[in-house]
mmCIF file of C-alpha atoms in Angstrom:
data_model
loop_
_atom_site.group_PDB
_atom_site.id
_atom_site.type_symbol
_atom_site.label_atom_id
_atom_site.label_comp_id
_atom_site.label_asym_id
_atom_site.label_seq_id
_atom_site.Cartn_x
_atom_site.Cartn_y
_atom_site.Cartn_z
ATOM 1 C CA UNK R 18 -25.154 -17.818 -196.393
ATOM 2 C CA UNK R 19 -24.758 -17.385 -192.614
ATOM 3 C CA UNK R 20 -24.480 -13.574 -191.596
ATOM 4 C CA UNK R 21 -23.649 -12.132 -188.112
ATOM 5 C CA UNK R 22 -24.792 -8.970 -186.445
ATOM 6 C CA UNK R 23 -23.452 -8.183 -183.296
ATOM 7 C CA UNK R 24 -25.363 -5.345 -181.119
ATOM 8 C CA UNK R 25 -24.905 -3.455 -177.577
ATOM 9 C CA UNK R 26 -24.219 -0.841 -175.827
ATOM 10 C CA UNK R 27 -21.085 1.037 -176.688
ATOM 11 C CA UNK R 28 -19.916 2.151 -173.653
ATOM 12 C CA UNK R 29 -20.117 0.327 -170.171
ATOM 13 C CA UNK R 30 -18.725 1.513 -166.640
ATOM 14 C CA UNK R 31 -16.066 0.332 -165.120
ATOM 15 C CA UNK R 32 -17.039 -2.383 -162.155
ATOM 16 C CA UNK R 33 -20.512 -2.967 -164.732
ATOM 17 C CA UNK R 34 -21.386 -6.145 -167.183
ATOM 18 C CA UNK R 35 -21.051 -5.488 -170.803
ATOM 19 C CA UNK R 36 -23.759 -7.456 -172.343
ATOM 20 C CA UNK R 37 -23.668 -8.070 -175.966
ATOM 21 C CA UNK R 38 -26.064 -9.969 -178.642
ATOM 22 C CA UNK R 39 -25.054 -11.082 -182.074
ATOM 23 C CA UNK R 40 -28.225 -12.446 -184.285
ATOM 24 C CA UNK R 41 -27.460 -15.244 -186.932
ATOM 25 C CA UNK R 42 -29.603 -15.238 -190.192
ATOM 26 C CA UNK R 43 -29.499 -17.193 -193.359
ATOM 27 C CA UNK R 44 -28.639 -20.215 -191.385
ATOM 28 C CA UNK R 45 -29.210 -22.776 -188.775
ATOM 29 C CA UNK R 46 -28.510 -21.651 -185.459
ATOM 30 C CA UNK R 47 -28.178 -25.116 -183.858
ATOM 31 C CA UNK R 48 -25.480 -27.310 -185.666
ATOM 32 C CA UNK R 49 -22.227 -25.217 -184.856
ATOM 33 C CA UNK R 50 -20.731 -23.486 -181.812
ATOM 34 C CA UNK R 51 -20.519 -19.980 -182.326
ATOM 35 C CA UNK R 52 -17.930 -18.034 -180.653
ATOM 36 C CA UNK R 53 -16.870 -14.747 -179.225
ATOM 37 C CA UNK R 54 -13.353 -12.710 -180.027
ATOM 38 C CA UNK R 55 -12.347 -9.345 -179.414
ATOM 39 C CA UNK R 56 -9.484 -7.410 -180.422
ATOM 40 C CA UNK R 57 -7.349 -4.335 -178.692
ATOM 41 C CA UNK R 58 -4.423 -2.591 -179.432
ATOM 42 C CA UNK R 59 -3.013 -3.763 -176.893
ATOM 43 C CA UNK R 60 -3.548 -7.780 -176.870
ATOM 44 C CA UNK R 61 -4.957 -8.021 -180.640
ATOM 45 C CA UNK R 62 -6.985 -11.020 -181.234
ATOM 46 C CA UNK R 63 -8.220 -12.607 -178.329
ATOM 47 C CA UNK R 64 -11.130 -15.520 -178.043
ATOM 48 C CA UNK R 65 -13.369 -15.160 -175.391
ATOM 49 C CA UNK R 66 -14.780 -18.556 -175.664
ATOM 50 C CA UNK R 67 -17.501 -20.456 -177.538
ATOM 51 C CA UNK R 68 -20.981 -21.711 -176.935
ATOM 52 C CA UNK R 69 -23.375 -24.615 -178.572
ATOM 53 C CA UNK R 70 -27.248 -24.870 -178.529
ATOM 54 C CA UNK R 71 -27.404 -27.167 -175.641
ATOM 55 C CA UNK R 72 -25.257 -24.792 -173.142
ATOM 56 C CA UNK R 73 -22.469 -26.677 -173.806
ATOM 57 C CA UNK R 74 -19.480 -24.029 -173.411
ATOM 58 C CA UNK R 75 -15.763 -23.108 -173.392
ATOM 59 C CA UNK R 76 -14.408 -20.153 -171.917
ATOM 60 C CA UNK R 77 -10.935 -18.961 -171.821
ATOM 61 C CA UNK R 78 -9.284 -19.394 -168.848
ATOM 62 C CA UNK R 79 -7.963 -15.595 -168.653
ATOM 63 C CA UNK R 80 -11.128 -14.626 -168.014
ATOM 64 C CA UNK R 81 -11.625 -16.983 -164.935
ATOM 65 C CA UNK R 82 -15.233 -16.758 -163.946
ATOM 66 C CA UNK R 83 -16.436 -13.244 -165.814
ATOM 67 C CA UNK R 84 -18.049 -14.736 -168.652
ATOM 68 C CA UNK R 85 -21.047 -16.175 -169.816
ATOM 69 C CA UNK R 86 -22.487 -16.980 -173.579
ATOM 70 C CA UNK R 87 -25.927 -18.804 -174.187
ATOM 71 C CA UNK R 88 -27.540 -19.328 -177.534
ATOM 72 C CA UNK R 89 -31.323 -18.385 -177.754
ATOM 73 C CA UNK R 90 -32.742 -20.438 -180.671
ATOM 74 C CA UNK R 91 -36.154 -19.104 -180.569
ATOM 75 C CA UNK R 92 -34.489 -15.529 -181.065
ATOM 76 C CA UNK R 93 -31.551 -16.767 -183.605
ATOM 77 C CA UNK R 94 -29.637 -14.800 -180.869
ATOM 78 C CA UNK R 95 -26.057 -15.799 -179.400
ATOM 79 C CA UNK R 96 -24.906 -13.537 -176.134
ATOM 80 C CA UNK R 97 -21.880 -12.786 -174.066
ATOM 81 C CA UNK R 98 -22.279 -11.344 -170.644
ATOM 82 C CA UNK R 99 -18.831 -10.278 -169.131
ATOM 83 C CA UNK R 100 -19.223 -8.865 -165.567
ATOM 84 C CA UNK R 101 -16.910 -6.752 -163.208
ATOM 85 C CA UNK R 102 -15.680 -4.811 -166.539
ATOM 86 C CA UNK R 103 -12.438 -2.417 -166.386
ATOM 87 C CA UNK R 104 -10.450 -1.096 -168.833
ATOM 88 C CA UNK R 105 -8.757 -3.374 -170.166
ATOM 89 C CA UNK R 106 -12.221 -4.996 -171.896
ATOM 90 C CA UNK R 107 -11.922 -2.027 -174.023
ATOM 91 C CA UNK R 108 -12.139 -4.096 -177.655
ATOM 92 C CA UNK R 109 -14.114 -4.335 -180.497
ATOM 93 C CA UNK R 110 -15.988 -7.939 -180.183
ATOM 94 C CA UNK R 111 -16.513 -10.105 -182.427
ATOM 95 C CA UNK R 112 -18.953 -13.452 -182.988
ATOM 96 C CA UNK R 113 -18.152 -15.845 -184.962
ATOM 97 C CA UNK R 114 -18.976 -19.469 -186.162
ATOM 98 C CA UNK R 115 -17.140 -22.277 -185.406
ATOM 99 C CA UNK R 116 -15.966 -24.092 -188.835
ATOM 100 C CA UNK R 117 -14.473 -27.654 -188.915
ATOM 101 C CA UNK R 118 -14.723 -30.833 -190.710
ATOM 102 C CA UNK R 119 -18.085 -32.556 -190.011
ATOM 103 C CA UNK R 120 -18.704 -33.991 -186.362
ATOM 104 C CA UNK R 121 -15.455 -32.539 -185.575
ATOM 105 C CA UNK R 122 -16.314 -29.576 -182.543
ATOM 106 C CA UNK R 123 -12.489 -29.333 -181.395
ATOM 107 C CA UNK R 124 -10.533 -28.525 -184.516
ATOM 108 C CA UNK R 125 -12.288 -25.380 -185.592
ATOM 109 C CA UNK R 126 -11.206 -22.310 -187.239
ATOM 110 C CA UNK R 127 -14.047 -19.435 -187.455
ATOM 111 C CA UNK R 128 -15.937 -18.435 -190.509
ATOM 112 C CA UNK R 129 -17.990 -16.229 -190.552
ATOM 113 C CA UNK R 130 -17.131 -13.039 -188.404
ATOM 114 C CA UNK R 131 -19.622 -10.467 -187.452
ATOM 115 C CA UNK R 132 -18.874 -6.911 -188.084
ATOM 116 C CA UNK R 133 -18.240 -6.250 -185.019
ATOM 117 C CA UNK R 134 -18.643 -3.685 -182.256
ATOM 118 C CA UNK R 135 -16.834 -1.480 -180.363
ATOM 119 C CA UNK R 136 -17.103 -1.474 -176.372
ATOM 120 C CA UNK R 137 -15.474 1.162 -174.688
ATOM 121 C CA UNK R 138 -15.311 1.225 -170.804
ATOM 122 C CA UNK R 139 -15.112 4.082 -168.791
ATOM 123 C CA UNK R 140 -16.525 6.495 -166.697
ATOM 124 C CA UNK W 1 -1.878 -21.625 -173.597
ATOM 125 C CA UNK W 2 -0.276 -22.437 -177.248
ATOM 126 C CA UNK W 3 2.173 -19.160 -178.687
ATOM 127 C CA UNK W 4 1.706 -17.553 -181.918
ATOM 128 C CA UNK W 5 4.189 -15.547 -183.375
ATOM 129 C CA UNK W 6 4.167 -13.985 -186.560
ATOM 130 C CA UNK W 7 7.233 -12.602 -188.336
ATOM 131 C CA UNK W 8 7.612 -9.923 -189.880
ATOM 132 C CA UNK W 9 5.182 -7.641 -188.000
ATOM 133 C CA UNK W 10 5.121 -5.832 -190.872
ATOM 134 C CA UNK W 11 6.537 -5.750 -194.680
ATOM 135 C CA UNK W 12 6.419 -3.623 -197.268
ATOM 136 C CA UNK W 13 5.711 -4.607 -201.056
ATOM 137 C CA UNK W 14 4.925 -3.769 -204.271
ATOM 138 C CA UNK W 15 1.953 -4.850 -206.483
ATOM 139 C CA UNK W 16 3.153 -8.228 -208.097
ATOM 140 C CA UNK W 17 5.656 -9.308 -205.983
ATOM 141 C CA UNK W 18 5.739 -12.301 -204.064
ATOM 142 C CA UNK W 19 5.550 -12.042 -200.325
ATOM 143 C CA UNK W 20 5.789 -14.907 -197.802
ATOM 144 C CA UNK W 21 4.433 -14.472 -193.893
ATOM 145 C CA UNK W 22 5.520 -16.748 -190.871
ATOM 146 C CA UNK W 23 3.568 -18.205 -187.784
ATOM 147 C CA UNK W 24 5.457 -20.153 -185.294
ATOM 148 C CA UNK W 25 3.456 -22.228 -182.627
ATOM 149 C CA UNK W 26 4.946 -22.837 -179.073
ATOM 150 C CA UNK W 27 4.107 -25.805 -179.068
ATOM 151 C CA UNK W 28 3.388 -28.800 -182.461
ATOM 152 C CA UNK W 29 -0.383 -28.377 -183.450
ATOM 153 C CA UNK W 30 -0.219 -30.376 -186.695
ATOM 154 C CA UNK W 31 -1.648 -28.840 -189.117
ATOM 155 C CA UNK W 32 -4.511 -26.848 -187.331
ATOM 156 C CA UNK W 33 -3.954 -23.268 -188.402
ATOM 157 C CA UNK W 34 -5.788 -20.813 -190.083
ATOM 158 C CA UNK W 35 -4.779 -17.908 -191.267
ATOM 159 C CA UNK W 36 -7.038 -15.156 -192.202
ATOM 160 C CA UNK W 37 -7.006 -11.265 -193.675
ATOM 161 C CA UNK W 38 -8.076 -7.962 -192.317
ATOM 162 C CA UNK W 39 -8.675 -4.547 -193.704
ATOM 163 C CA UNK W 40 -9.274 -1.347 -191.335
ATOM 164 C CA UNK W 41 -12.705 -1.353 -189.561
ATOM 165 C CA UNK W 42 -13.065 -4.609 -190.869
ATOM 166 C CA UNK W 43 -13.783 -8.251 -189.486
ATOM 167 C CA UNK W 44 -11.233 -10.432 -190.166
ATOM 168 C CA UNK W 45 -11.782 -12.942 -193.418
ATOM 169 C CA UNK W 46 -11.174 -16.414 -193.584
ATOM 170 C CA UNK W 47 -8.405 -17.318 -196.053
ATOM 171 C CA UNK W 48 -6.731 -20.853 -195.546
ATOM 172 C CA UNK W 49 -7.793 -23.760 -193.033
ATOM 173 C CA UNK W 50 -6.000 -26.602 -192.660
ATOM 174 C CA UNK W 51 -2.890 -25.290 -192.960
ATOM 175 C CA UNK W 52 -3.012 -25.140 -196.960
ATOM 176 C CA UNK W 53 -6.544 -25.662 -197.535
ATOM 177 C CA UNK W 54 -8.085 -22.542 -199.109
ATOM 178 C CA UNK W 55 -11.478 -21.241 -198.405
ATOM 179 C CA UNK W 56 -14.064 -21.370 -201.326
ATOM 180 C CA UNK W 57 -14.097 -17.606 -202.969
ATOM 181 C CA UNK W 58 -10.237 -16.680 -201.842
ATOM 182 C CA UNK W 59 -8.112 -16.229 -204.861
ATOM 183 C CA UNK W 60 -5.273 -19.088 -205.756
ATOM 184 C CA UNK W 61 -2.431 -16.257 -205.661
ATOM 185 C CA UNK W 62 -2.745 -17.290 -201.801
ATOM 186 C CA UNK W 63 -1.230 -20.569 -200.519
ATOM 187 C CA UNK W 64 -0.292 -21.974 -197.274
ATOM 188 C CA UNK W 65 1.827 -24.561 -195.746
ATOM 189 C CA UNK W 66 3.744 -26.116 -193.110
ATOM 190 C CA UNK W 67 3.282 -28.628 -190.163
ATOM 191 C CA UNK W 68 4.111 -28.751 -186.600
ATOM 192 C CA UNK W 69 5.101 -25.309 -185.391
ATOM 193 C CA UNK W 70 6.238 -23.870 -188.322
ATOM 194 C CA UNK W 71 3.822 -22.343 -191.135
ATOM 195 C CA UNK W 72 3.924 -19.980 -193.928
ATOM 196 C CA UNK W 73 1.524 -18.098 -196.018
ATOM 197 C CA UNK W 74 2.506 -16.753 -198.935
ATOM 198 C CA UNK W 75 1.031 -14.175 -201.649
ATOM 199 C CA UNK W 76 1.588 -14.613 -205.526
ATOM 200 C CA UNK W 77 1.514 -11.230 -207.626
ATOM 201 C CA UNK W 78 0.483 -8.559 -205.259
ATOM 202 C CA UNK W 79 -2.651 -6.523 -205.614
ATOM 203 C CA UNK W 80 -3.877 -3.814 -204.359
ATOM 204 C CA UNK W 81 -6.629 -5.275 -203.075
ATOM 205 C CA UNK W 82 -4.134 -7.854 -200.683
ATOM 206 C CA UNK W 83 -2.435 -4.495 -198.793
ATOM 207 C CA UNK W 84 -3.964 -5.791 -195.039
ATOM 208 C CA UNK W 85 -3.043 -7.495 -192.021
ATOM 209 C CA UNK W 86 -3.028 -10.999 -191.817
ATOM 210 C CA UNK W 87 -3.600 -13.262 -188.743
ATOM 211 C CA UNK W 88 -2.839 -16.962 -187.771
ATOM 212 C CA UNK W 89 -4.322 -19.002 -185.748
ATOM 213 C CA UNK W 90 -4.254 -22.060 -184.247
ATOM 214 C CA UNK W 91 -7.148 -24.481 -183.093
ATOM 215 C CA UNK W 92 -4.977 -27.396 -182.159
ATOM 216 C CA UNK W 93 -6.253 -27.037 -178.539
ATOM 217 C CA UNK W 94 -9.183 -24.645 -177.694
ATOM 218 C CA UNK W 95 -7.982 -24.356 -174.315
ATOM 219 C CA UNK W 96 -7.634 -21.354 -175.341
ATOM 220 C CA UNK W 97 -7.886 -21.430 -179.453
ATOM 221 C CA UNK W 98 -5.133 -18.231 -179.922
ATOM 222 C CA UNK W 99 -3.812 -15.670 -182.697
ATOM 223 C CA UNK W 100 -0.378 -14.545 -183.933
ATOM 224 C CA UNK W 101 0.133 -10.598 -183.617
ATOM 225 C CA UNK W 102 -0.285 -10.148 -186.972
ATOM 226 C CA UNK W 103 1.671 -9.288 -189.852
ATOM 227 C CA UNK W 104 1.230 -5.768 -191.969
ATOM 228 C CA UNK W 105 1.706 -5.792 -195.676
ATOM 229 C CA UNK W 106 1.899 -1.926 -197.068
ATOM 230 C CA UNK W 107 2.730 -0.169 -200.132
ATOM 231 C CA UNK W 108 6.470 0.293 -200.988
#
């Protein structure tokens, strides 16, 4: 069964990019989107977007132009990049793959979730 | 973006009762919600997809239903094991795909 490791630093500066990796084993890296989430006190769950194979992508519009995911398939890798960091990207994040019925890339709930990890910004 | 709110935010039970969450949407997204579980330090866990389809493993005490904006999840016989938060979500539109606050269930 798919399992997901996510993996980073734990603390970035404020103005920095938090960079993050999450490696998928005991599946195929190339069939689903796979999808970022974090969660604060403050805002709970919130998805950061989702990325496929071929660079196809979705972000959430909240965080405007900040983000980037890729998927490395020669690492079984997926990554988030999220630039100009303050505060408020204080979270533990979360991967996660896309589920749905087959051929179907919109409807998707997410299953399985990394462990996640927590990213703490400050000074 | 499409609302989620849960109600109660949280609820407390005893083991064997019978305890029924709700998730409203802002908006009608069919039947595309998910609801899922979390204990402390914990990823959340998949439970139900589909509204009321439940995820191979996840015990039959949970069901879901609903349609449209309104949705419910309830819990047969409380165990131990079920004292968490739970989560819905709705993938109707992943512009953005969002969550509901979350509802507690503790130990009365």
């Amino acid at each position: 069964q798919v399992q997901l490791q996510e993996s980073g630093p734990g603390l970035v500066k404020p103005s920095e990019t938090l960079s993050l990796m999450c490696a998928v084993s005991g599946g195929s890296i190339s069939t689903s989107y796979w999808s970022w989430i974090r969660q604060s006190p403050g805002k709970g769950l919130e998805w950061l977007g989702r990325v496929y194979i071929s660079g196809t992508h979705d972000y959430n519009p909240a965080l405007k132009d900040r983000v980037t995911m890729s998927v490395s398939m020669s690492k079984n890798e997926v990554s988030l990049r999220l630039t100009s960091v303050t505060a408020a990207d204080t979270a533990v994040y979360y991967c996660a793959r896309d589920s749905g019925d087959y051929g179907d890339f919109v409807n998707n709930w997410f299953d399985p979730w990394g462990q996640g990890t927590l990213v703490i910004v400050s000074s | 973006d499409i609302q989620m709110t849960q109600s109660p935010s949280s609820l407390s039970a005893s083991v064997g009762d019978r305890v029924t969450l709700t998730c409203r949407a802002s908006q009608s997204i069919g039947t595309w919600l998910a609801w899922y579980q979390q204990k402390p330090g914990k990823a959340p866990v998949l439970l139900i997809y589909k509204a009321s389809t439940l995820q191979s493993g996840v015990s039959s005490r949970f069901s879901g239903s609903g349609s449209g904006t309104e949705f419910t999840l309830t819990i047969n016989n409380l165990q131990p094991d079920d004292f968490a938060t739970y989560y819905c979500q709705q993938f109707s539109s992943y512009s953005p795909y969002t969550f509901g606050q979350g509802t507690k269930v503790d130990i009365k």
